[in-house]
PDB file of C-alpha atoms in Angstrom:
ATOM      1  CA  UNK A   1     123.366  83.341 -89.780  1.00 62.00           C
ATOM      2  CA  UNK A   2     121.821  86.782 -89.144  1.00 67.00           C
ATOM      3  CA  UNK A   3     118.028  87.086 -89.192  1.00 74.00           C
ATOM      4  CA  UNK A   4     116.959  89.422 -91.996  1.00 74.00           C
ATOM      5  CA  UNK A   5     114.447  92.245 -91.343  1.00 84.00           C
ATOM      6  CA  UNK A   6     110.814  91.860 -92.493  1.00 90.00           C
ATOM      7  CA  UNK A   7     110.040  92.257 -96.178  1.00 95.00           C
ATOM      8  CA  UNK A   8     109.375  95.818 -97.369  1.00 96.00           C
ATOM      9  CA  UNK A   9     106.226  96.120 -99.537  1.00 97.00           C
ATOM     10  CA  UNK A  10     106.033  98.945-102.083  1.00 97.00           C
ATOM     11  CA  UNK A  11     104.851  99.822-105.579  1.00 97.00           C
ATOM     12  CA  UNK A  12     107.490 100.253-108.247  1.00 97.00           C
ATOM     13  CA  UNK A  13     106.178 102.877-110.669  1.00 94.00           C
ATOM     14  CA  UNK A  14     102.749 104.475-110.558  1.00 92.00           C
ATOM     15  CA  UNK A  15      99.397 104.461-112.308  1.00 93.00           C
ATOM     16  CA  UNK A  16      99.151 101.876-115.066  1.00 90.00           C
ATOM     17  CA  UNK A  17     102.826 101.092-114.544  1.00 92.00           C
ATOM     18  CA  UNK A  18     102.566 100.303-110.827  1.00 97.00           C
ATOM     19  CA  UNK A  19     104.091  96.943-109.940  1.00 97.00           C
ATOM     20  CA  UNK A  20     103.674  95.527-106.454  1.00 98.00           C
ATOM     21  CA  UNK A  21     106.953  94.383-104.932  1.00 98.00           C
ATOM     22  CA  UNK A  22     108.356  92.840-101.788  1.00 98.00           C
ATOM     23  CA  UNK A  23     111.965  93.665-101.046  1.00 98.00           C
ATOM     24  CA  UNK A  24     113.855  91.365 -98.701  1.00 98.00           C
ATOM     25  CA  UNK A  25     116.815  93.363 -97.456  1.00 96.00           C
ATOM     26  CA  UNK A  26     119.693  91.556 -95.701  1.00 94.00           C
ATOM     27  CA  UNK A  27     120.526  92.659 -92.178  1.00 86.00           C
ATOM     28  CA  UNK A  28     124.197  93.009 -93.083  1.00 89.00           C
ATOM     29  CA  UNK A  29     126.233  93.709 -96.211  1.00 92.00           C
ATOM     30  CA  UNK A  30     124.726  92.730 -99.571  1.00 95.00           C
ATOM     31  CA  UNK A  31     126.849  90.011-101.175  1.00 93.00           C
ATOM     32  CA  UNK A  32     124.516  89.327-104.095  1.00 96.00           C
ATOM     33  CA  UNK A  33     121.021  90.140-105.310  1.00 98.00           C
ATOM     34  CA  UNK A  34     118.180  88.187-106.902  1.00 98.00           C
ATOM     35  CA  UNK A  35     115.114  89.200-108.899  1.00 98.00           C
ATOM     36  CA  UNK A  36     112.430  86.537-108.438  1.00 98.00           C
ATOM     37  CA  UNK A  37     110.349  85.854-111.563  1.00 98.00           C
ATOM     38  CA  UNK A  38     107.080  84.177-110.617  1.00 97.00           C
ATOM     39  CA  UNK A  39     105.173  81.527-112.568  1.00 97.00           C
ATOM     40  CA  UNK A  40     101.973  82.307-114.448  1.00 94.00           C
ATOM     41  CA  UNK A  41      98.357  82.212-113.311  1.00 91.00           C
ATOM     42  CA  UNK A  42      97.357  79.990-110.418  1.00 91.00           C
ATOM     43  CA  UNK A  43     100.876  78.553-110.310  1.00 94.00           C
ATOM     44  CA  UNK A  44     102.000  81.955-109.019  1.00 95.00           C
ATOM     45  CA  UNK A  45      99.655  81.677-106.043  1.00 93.00           C
ATOM     46  CA  UNK A  46     100.626  78.075-105.333  1.00 94.00           C
ATOM     47  CA  UNK A  47     104.327  79.016-105.385  1.00 95.00           C
ATOM     48  CA  UNK A  48     104.068  82.050-103.084  1.00 94.00           C
ATOM     49  CA  UNK A  49     104.928  80.077 -99.963  1.00 93.00           C
ATOM     50  CA  UNK A  50     108.115  78.799-101.585  1.00 95.00           C
ATOM     51  CA  UNK A  51     109.017  82.270-102.850  1.00 95.00           C
ATOM     52  CA  UNK A  52     108.708  83.637 -99.318  1.00 95.00           C
ATOM     53  CA  UNK A  53     110.800  80.826 -97.863  1.00 95.00           C
ATOM     54  CA  UNK A  54     113.444  81.355-100.531  1.00 96.00           C
ATOM     55  CA  UNK A  55     113.588  85.132-100.043  1.00 97.00           C
ATOM     56  CA  UNK A  56     113.926  84.853 -96.274  1.00 96.00           C
ATOM     57  CA  UNK A  57     116.623  82.197 -96.557  1.00 96.00           C
ATOM     58  CA  UNK A  58     118.622  84.205 -99.093  1.00 97.00           C
ATOM     59  CA  UNK A  59     118.303  87.471 -97.169  1.00 96.00           C
ATOM     60  CA  UNK A  60     119.595  85.725 -94.055  1.00 94.00           C
ATOM     61  CA  UNK A  61     122.688  84.848 -96.116  1.00 94.00           C
ATOM     62  CA  UNK A  62     123.346  88.381 -97.328  1.00 95.00           C
ATOM     63  CA  UNK A  63     121.450  88.160-100.624  1.00 97.00           C
ATOM     64  CA  UNK A  64     118.946  90.935-101.402  1.00 97.00           C
ATOM     65  CA  UNK A  65     115.757  89.648-103.043  1.00 98.00           C
ATOM     66  CA  UNK A  66     113.096  91.537-104.968  1.00 98.00           C
ATOM     67  CA  UNK A  67     109.817  89.693-105.570  1.00 98.00           C
ATOM     68  CA  UNK A  68     107.772  91.507-108.219  1.00 97.00           C
ATOM     69  CA  UNK A  69     104.200  90.964-109.384  1.00 97.00           C
ATOM     70  CA  UNK A  70     104.342  91.381-113.138  1.00 97.00           C
ATOM     71  CA  UNK A  71     101.943  93.439-115.272  1.00 96.00           C
ATOM     72  CA  UNK A  72      98.409  92.152-114.850  1.00 94.00           C
ATOM     73  CA  UNK A  73      99.440  89.662-112.167  1.00 94.00           C
ATOM     74  CA  UNK A  74      98.916  89.573-108.420  1.00 93.00           C
ATOM     75  CA  UNK A  75      98.544  93.044-106.897  1.00 94.00           C
ATOM     76  CA  UNK A  76     100.127  94.953-109.774  1.00 96.00           C
ATOM     77  CA  UNK A  77      98.277  97.311-112.087  1.00 94.00           C
ATOM     78  CA  UNK A  78      96.472  95.986-115.137  1.00 90.00           C
ATOM     79  CA  UNK A  79      94.113  93.118-115.816  1.00 89.00           C
ATOM     80  CA  UNK A  80      95.442  89.700-116.717  1.00 86.00           C
ATOM     81  CA  UNK A  81      94.016  90.126-120.229  1.00 89.00           C
ATOM     82  CA  UNK A  82      96.237  93.189-120.748  1.00 89.00           C
ATOM     83  CA  UNK A  83      99.490  91.438-119.914  1.00 91.00           C
ATOM     84  CA  UNK A  84     101.889  90.601-122.702  1.00 93.00           C
ATOM     85  CA  UNK A  85     105.418  89.214-122.953  1.00 96.00           C
ATOM     86  CA  UNK A  86     107.085  92.528-123.766  1.00 96.00           C
ATOM     87  CA  UNK A  87     105.463  94.290-120.801  1.00 96.00           C
ATOM     88  CA  UNK A  88     106.801  91.532-118.551  1.00 97.00           C
ATOM     89  CA  UNK A  89     110.292  91.958-119.994  1.00 98.00           C
ATOM     90  CA  UNK A  90     109.996  95.688-119.277  1.00 97.00           C
ATOM     91  CA  UNK A  91     108.993  94.872-115.688  1.00 98.00           C
ATOM     92  CA  UNK A  92     112.152  92.807-115.244  1.00 98.00           C
ATOM     93  CA  UNK A  93     114.254  95.650-116.615  1.00 97.00           C
ATOM     94  CA  UNK A  94     112.631  98.054-114.137  1.00 97.00           C
ATOM     95  CA  UNK A  95     113.144  95.592-111.300  1.00 98.00           C
ATOM     96  CA  UNK A  96     116.811  95.102-112.146  1.00 97.00           C
ATOM     97  CA  UNK A  97     117.396  98.845-112.345  1.00 97.00           C
ATOM     98  CA  UNK A  98     115.725  99.334-108.967  1.00 98.00           C
ATOM     99  CA  UNK A  99     117.875  96.647-107.328  1.00 98.00           C
ATOM    100  CA  UNK A 100     121.056  98.155-108.749  1.00 97.00           C
ATOM    101  CA  UNK A 101     120.004 101.549-107.428  1.00 97.00           C
ATOM    102  CA  UNK A 102     119.356 100.134-103.968  1.00 95.00           C
ATOM    103  CA  UNK A 103     122.310  97.772-103.622  1.00 96.00           C
ATOM    104  CA  UNK A 104     124.840  98.601-106.312  1.00 96.00           C
ATOM    105  CA  UNK A 105     124.682  94.934-107.365  1.00 95.00           C
ATOM    106  CA  UNK A 106     123.390  93.612-110.692  1.00 95.00           C
ATOM    107  CA  UNK A 107     120.949  90.861-109.715  1.00 97.00           C
ATOM    108  CA  UNK A 108     120.790  87.279-110.797  1.00 97.00           C
ATOM    109  CA  UNK A 109     117.381  86.035-111.908  1.00 98.00           C
ATOM    110  CA  UNK A 110     115.445  83.154-110.392  1.00 98.00           C
ATOM    111  CA  UNK A 111     112.504  82.045-112.503  1.00 98.00           C
ATOM    112  CA  UNK A 112     109.819  79.480-111.749  1.00 98.00           C
ATOM    113  CA  UNK A 113     107.965  77.532-114.475  1.00 97.00           C
ATOM    114  CA  UNK A 114     106.942  80.049-117.200  1.00 97.00           C
ATOM    115  CA  UNK A 115     108.876  82.651-115.213  1.00 98.00           C
ATOM    116  CA  UNK A 116     111.994  80.617-115.981  1.00 98.00           C
ATOM    117  CA  UNK A 117     111.510  81.160-119.726  1.00 97.00           C
ATOM    118  CA  UNK A 118     110.896  84.853-119.086  1.00 98.00           C
ATOM    119  CA  UNK A 119     114.077  85.105-117.007  1.00 98.00           C
ATOM    120  CA  UNK A 120     116.127  83.411-119.721  1.00 97.00           C
ATOM    121  CA  UNK A 121     114.648  85.611-122.446  1.00 97.00           C
ATOM    122  CA  UNK A 122     115.416  88.747-120.455  1.00 97.00           C
ATOM    123  CA  UNK A 123     118.977  87.624-119.666  1.00 96.00           C
ATOM    124  CA  UNK A 124     119.566  86.995-123.380  1.00 92.00           C
ATOM    125  CA  UNK A 125     118.645  90.546-124.429  1.00 91.00           C
ATOM    126  CA  UNK A 126     119.245  92.695-121.340  1.00 92.00           C
ATOM    127  CA  UNK A 127     121.242  95.899-121.773  1.00 88.00           C
ATOM    128  CA  UNK A 128     123.408  94.837-118.827  1.00 88.00           C
ATOM    129  CA  UNK A 129     125.096  91.499-118.349  1.00 90.00           C
ATOM    130  CA  UNK A 130     123.231  88.876-116.319  1.00 93.00           C
ATOM    131  CA  UNK A 131     125.805  86.446-114.975  1.00 92.00           C
ATOM    132  CA  UNK A 132     123.478  83.893-113.412  1.00 95.00           C
ATOM    133  CA  UNK A 133     119.958  82.520-113.883  1.00 97.00           C
ATOM    134  CA  UNK A 134     118.395  79.933-111.576  1.00 98.00           C
ATOM    135  CA  UNK A 135     115.522  77.865-112.971  1.00 98.00           C
ATOM    136  CA  UNK A 136     112.915  76.061-110.920  1.00 98.00           C
ATOM    137  CA  UNK A 137     111.002  73.424-112.898  1.00 97.00           C
ATOM    138  CA  UNK A 138     111.204  75.461-116.108  1.00 97.00           C
ATOM    139  CA  UNK A 139     108.605  75.204-118.823  1.00 96.00           C
ATOM    140  CA  UNK A 140     110.482  73.687-121.772  1.00 94.00           C
ATOM    141  CA  UNK A 141     108.000  74.689-124.482  1.00 95.00           C
ATOM    142  CA  UNK A 142     105.697  77.687-124.474  1.00 94.00           C
ATOM    143  CA  UNK A 143     103.469  75.962-127.029  1.00 94.00           C
ATOM    144  CA  UNK A 144     103.090  72.881-124.824  1.00 93.00           C
ATOM    145  CA  UNK A 145     102.351  75.105-121.817  1.00 93.00           C
ATOM    146  CA  UNK A 146      99.705  76.952-123.825  1.00 90.00           C
ATOM    147  CA  UNK A 147      98.145  73.634-124.852  1.00 89.00           C
ATOM    148  CA  UNK A 148      98.010  72.621-121.197  1.00 87.00           C
ATOM    149  CA  UNK A 149      96.185  75.848-120.339  1.00 86.00           C
ATOM    150  CA  UNK A 150      93.701  75.288-123.152  1.00 84.00           C
ATOM    151  CA  UNK A 151      93.043  71.732-121.977  1.00 81.00           C
ATOM    152  CA  UNK A 152      92.326  73.071-118.509  1.00 70.00           C
ATOM    153  CA  UNK A 153      89.856  75.510-120.037  1.00 58.00           C
ATOM    154  CA  UNK A 154      88.061  72.802-122.007  1.00 57.00           C
ATOM    155  CA  UNK A 155      87.866  70.571-118.942  1.00 46.00           C
ATOM    156  CA  UNK A 156      86.443  73.432-116.875  1.00 50.00           C
ATOM    157  CA  UNK A 157      83.809  74.174-119.529  1.00 52.00           C
ATOM    158  CA  UNK A 158      82.764  70.534-119.673  1.00 46.00           C
ATOM    159  CA  UNK A 159      82.395  70.375-115.902  1.00 48.00           C
ATOM    160  CA  UNK A 160      80.274  73.527-115.997  1.00 54.00           C
ATOM    161  CA  UNK A 161      78.178  72.329-118.936  1.00 53.00           C
ATOM    162  CA  UNK A 162      79.373  75.144-121.209  1.00 54.00           C
ATOM    163  CA  UNK A 163      79.986  74.805-124.922  1.00 50.00           C
ATOM    164  CA  UNK A 164      83.569  75.195-126.176  1.00 50.00           C
ATOM    165  CA  UNK A 165      84.682  78.831-126.632  1.00 50.00           C
ATOM    166  CA  UNK A 166      81.826  80.038-124.408  1.00 39.00           C
ATOM    167  CA  UNK A 167      84.356  81.904-122.305  1.00 46.00           C
ATOM    168  CA  UNK A 168      85.977  83.822-125.146  1.00 44.00           C
ATOM    169  CA  UNK A 169      85.764  87.583-124.623  1.00 44.00           C
ATOM    170  CA  UNK A 170      84.909  90.221-127.204  1.00 43.00           C
ATOM    171  CA  UNK A 171      88.587  91.111-127.518  1.00 53.00           C
ATOM    172  CA  UNK A 172      89.528  87.537-128.322  1.00 69.00           C
ATOM    173  CA  UNK A 173      90.926  86.855-124.861  1.00 77.00           C
ATOM    174  CA  UNK A 174      90.472  83.426-123.322  1.00 79.00           C
ATOM    175  CA  UNK A 175      89.370  82.993-119.736  1.00 79.00           C
ATOM    176  CA  UNK A 176      91.251  80.149-118.102  1.00 77.00           C
ATOM    177  CA  UNK A 177      90.709  79.383-114.420  1.00 69.00           C
ATOM    178  CA  UNK A 178      89.786  82.991-113.725  1.00 76.00           C
ATOM    179  CA  UNK A 179      92.666  84.487-115.729  1.00 82.00           C
ATOM    180  CA  UNK A 180      92.348  86.168-119.109  1.00 87.00           C
ATOM    181  CA  UNK A 181      94.916  85.269-121.735  1.00 89.00           C
ATOM    182  CA  UNK A 182      95.317  87.853-124.496  1.00 89.00           C
ATOM    183  CA  UNK A 183      95.912  86.716-128.091  1.00 90.00           C
ATOM    184  CA  UNK A 184      99.261  88.550-128.217  1.00 91.00           C
ATOM    185  CA  UNK A 185     100.507  86.690-125.155  1.00 92.00           C
ATOM    186  CA  UNK A 186      99.243  83.367-126.496  1.00 91.00           C
ATOM    187  CA  UNK A 187     101.066  84.033-129.779  1.00 92.00           C
ATOM    188  CA  UNK A 188     104.302  84.844-127.930  1.00 94.00           C
ATOM    189  CA  UNK A 189     104.050  81.687-125.841  1.00 93.00           C
ATOM    190  CA  UNK A 190     103.671  79.605-128.968  1.00 93.00           C
ATOM    191  CA  UNK A 191     107.126  80.643-130.193  1.00 94.00           C
ATOM    192  CA  UNK A 192     109.105  80.011-126.994  1.00 95.00           C
ATOM    193  CA  UNK A 193     111.461  77.080-126.533  1.00 95.00           C
ATOM    194  CA  UNK A 194     113.953  76.774-123.700  1.00 95.00           C
ATOM    195  CA  UNK A 195     116.824  75.540-125.869  1.00 92.00           C
ATOM    196  CA  UNK A 196     117.498  78.740-127.850  1.00 92.00           C
ATOM    197  CA  UNK A 197     117.189  80.802-124.666  1.00 93.00           C
ATOM    198  CA  UNK A 198     120.048  79.007-122.897  1.00 90.00           C
ATOM    199  CA  UNK A 199     122.745  81.544-123.781  1.00 78.00           C
ATOM    200  CA  UNK A 200     126.241  80.013-123.428  1.00 75.00           C
ATOM    201  CA  UNK A 201     127.694  83.123-121.763  1.00 82.00           C
ATOM    202  CA  UNK A 202     125.294  82.998-118.794  1.00 88.00           C
ATOM    203  CA  UNK A 203     125.612  80.481-115.961  1.00 93.00           C
ATOM    204  CA  UNK A 204     122.344  78.560-115.591  1.00 95.00           C
ATOM    205  CA  UNK A 205     121.394  76.448-112.569  1.00 96.00           C
ATOM    206  CA  UNK A 206     118.447  74.243-113.535  1.00 96.00           C
ATOM    207  CA  UNK A 207     116.571  72.443-110.750  1.00 98.00           C
ATOM    208  CA  UNK A 208     113.912  69.809-111.424  1.00 96.00           C
ATOM    209  CA  UNK A 209     111.596  68.343-108.783  1.00 95.00           C
ATOM    210  CA  UNK A 210     110.992  64.584-108.947  1.00 94.00           C
ATOM    211  CA  UNK A 211     108.790  62.392-106.723  1.00 90.00           C
ATOM    212  CA  UNK A 212     111.531  59.912-105.922  1.00 92.00           C
ATOM    213  CA  UNK A 213     115.301  59.627-106.096  1.00 91.00           C
ATOM    214  CA  UNK A 214     116.840  57.943-109.100  1.00 88.00           C
ATOM    215  CA  UNK A 215     114.224  59.130-111.583  1.00 90.00           C
ATOM    216  CA  UNK A 216     115.654  59.154-115.112  1.00 91.00           C
ATOM    217  CA  UNK A 217     115.955  62.492-116.861  1.00 93.00           C
ATOM    218  CA  UNK A 218     113.406  62.846-119.659  1.00 90.00           C
ATOM    219  CA  UNK A 219     115.010  62.050-123.039  1.00 91.00           C
ATOM    220  CA  UNK A 220     114.222  65.462-124.495  1.00 89.00           C
ATOM    221  CA  UNK A 221     115.740  67.221-121.494  1.00 91.00           C
ATOM    222  CA  UNK A 222     118.810  64.981-121.610  1.00 92.00           C
ATOM    223  CA  UNK A 223     119.412  65.839-125.279  1.00 91.00           C
ATOM    224  CA  UNK A 224     118.975  69.530-124.568  1.00 90.00           C
ATOM    225  CA  UNK A 225     121.394  69.446-121.644  1.00 89.00           C
ATOM    226  CA  UNK A 226     124.036  67.635-123.701  1.00 88.00           C
ATOM    227  CA  UNK A 227     123.675  70.064-126.585  1.00 86.00           C
ATOM    228  CA  UNK A 228     123.979  73.086-124.293  1.00 83.00           C
ATOM    229  CA  UNK A 229     126.971  71.672-122.422  1.00 79.00           C
ATOM    230  CA  UNK A 230     128.830  71.271-125.694  1.00 79.00           C
ATOM    231  CA  UNK A 231     128.616  75.057-126.087  1.00 76.00           C
ATOM    232  CA  UNK A 232     130.226  75.732-122.713  1.00 72.00           C
ATOM    233  CA  UNK A 233     130.458  74.598-119.087  1.00 73.00           C
ATOM    234  CA  UNK A 234     127.946  77.055-117.644  1.00 87.00           C
ATOM    235  CA  UNK A 235     124.895  74.792-117.327  1.00 92.00           C
ATOM    236  CA  UNK A 236     124.263  72.968-114.040  1.00 94.00           C
ATOM    237  CA  UNK A 237     121.362  70.526-113.763  1.00 95.00           C
ATOM    238  CA  UNK A 238     120.118  68.814-110.605  1.00 96.00           C
ATOM    239  CA  UNK A 239     117.103  66.737-109.658  1.00 96.00           C
ATOM    240  CA  UNK A 240     115.679  67.089-106.152  1.00 96.00           C
ATOM    241  CA  UNK A 241     112.996  65.053-104.428  1.00 95.00           C
ATOM    242  CA  UNK A 242     109.887  67.012-103.518  1.00 92.00           C
ATOM    243  CA  UNK A 243     106.235  67.798-104.199  1.00 91.00           C
ATOM    244  CA  UNK A 244     105.043  69.905-107.167  1.00 93.00           C
ATOM    245  CA  UNK A 245     104.521  73.025-105.049  1.00 94.00           C
ATOM    246  CA  UNK A 246     103.622  75.129-108.114  1.00 94.00           C
ATOM    247  CA  UNK A 247     100.616  72.933-108.941  1.00 91.00           C
ATOM    248  CA  UNK A 248      99.014  72.165-105.589  1.00 86.00           C
ATOM    249  CA  UNK A 249      97.464  74.793-103.278  1.00 85.00           C
ATOM    250  CA  UNK A 250      98.824  74.284 -99.783  1.00 80.00           C
ATOM    251  CA  UNK A 251     101.489  71.847-100.984  1.00 79.00           C
ATOM    252  CA  UNK A 252     104.410  71.368 -98.604  1.00 81.00           C
ATOM    253  CA  UNK A 253     107.560  73.251 -99.432  1.00 83.00           C
ATOM    254  CA  UNK A 254     110.725  71.703-100.757  1.00 93.00           C
ATOM    255  CA  UNK A 255     113.560  72.410 -98.293  1.00 94.00           C
ATOM    256  CA  UNK A 256     116.080  70.705-100.563  1.00 96.00           C
ATOM    257  CA  UNK A 257     115.305  73.179-103.340  1.00 97.00           C
ATOM    258  CA  UNK A 258     115.697  76.153-101.003  1.00 97.00           C
ATOM    259  CA  UNK A 259     119.045  74.864 -99.743  1.00 97.00           C
ATOM    260  CA  UNK A 260     120.325  74.054-103.228  1.00 97.00           C
ATOM    261  CA  UNK A 261     119.365  77.512-104.473  1.00 97.00           C
ATOM    262  CA  UNK A 262     120.997  79.204-101.486  1.00 97.00           C
ATOM    263  CA  UNK A 263     124.159  77.185-102.136  1.00 96.00           C
ATOM    264  CA  UNK A 264     124.439  78.813-105.568  1.00 96.00           C
ATOM    265  CA  UNK A 265     124.833  82.173-103.839  1.00 92.00           C
ATOM    266  CA  UNK A 266     126.885  80.915-100.892  1.00 82.00           C
ATOM    267  CA  UNK A 267     129.739  80.523-103.382  1.00 57.00           C
ATOM    268  CA  UNK A 268     129.386  84.188-104.289  1.00 50.00           C
ATOM    269  CA  UNK A 269     129.510  85.209-100.620  1.00 48.00           C
ATOM    270  CA  UNK A 270     132.584  83.067 -99.953  1.00 42.00           C
ATOM    271  CA  UNK A 271     134.371  84.706-102.875  1.00 39.00           C
ATOM    272  CA  UNK A 272     133.734  88.244-101.601  1.00 36.00           C
TER     273      UNK A 272
END
């Protein structure tokens, strides 16, 4: 395995459209490419270590990886309260176009948590065919995820002795753990469900992290998997033992998840 060169930081676009990126270029020929779609809010920061480990491991195997901070996230332009679902979809389109221009390869998408829903939504409507989407611990329901965020906000207010809605901005945005959530984004989240986004013509590799081996698949997930598999053979589901790296700052990585994800693209390399 050839050691890949260091990641190349740059801004894709300029001004209000500037998106901070890290490009992990393989040392040798590019056999495949991946656009990494990060989770939302503090989960993005918690998952950065895993995203770096993944990108380095894939690049060492001949897979080019672009890690992009979406609109209003990380080091990209815009405040978190300005971000909305459509601007994130546009960011993925720009990222895919950039990768194709650099490598000549249409990338697969790898989405984490809410980023998994975003990756699926983009793959469903992209102007070019996305053959493969890898999901890490995907959010199954945008409405349930939004409810979780709101519960976190209420708990934070109670700990700080604030009355409910005390952190609502003049524009109607909600401040949650230091991030502003715009009404338009909240409305979009409320309509998202993973089931309708699992397009039958796109191969999906769905990885779930469990605390111990032998854990039963949640009934709702099991029904969804069975329904999707009846539409076609392109859905692959696997449980791996590990810690919830997206939820715990400084959490240990999950080597099994890195290896399983790399194996998805090893098959592509072997076929070249």
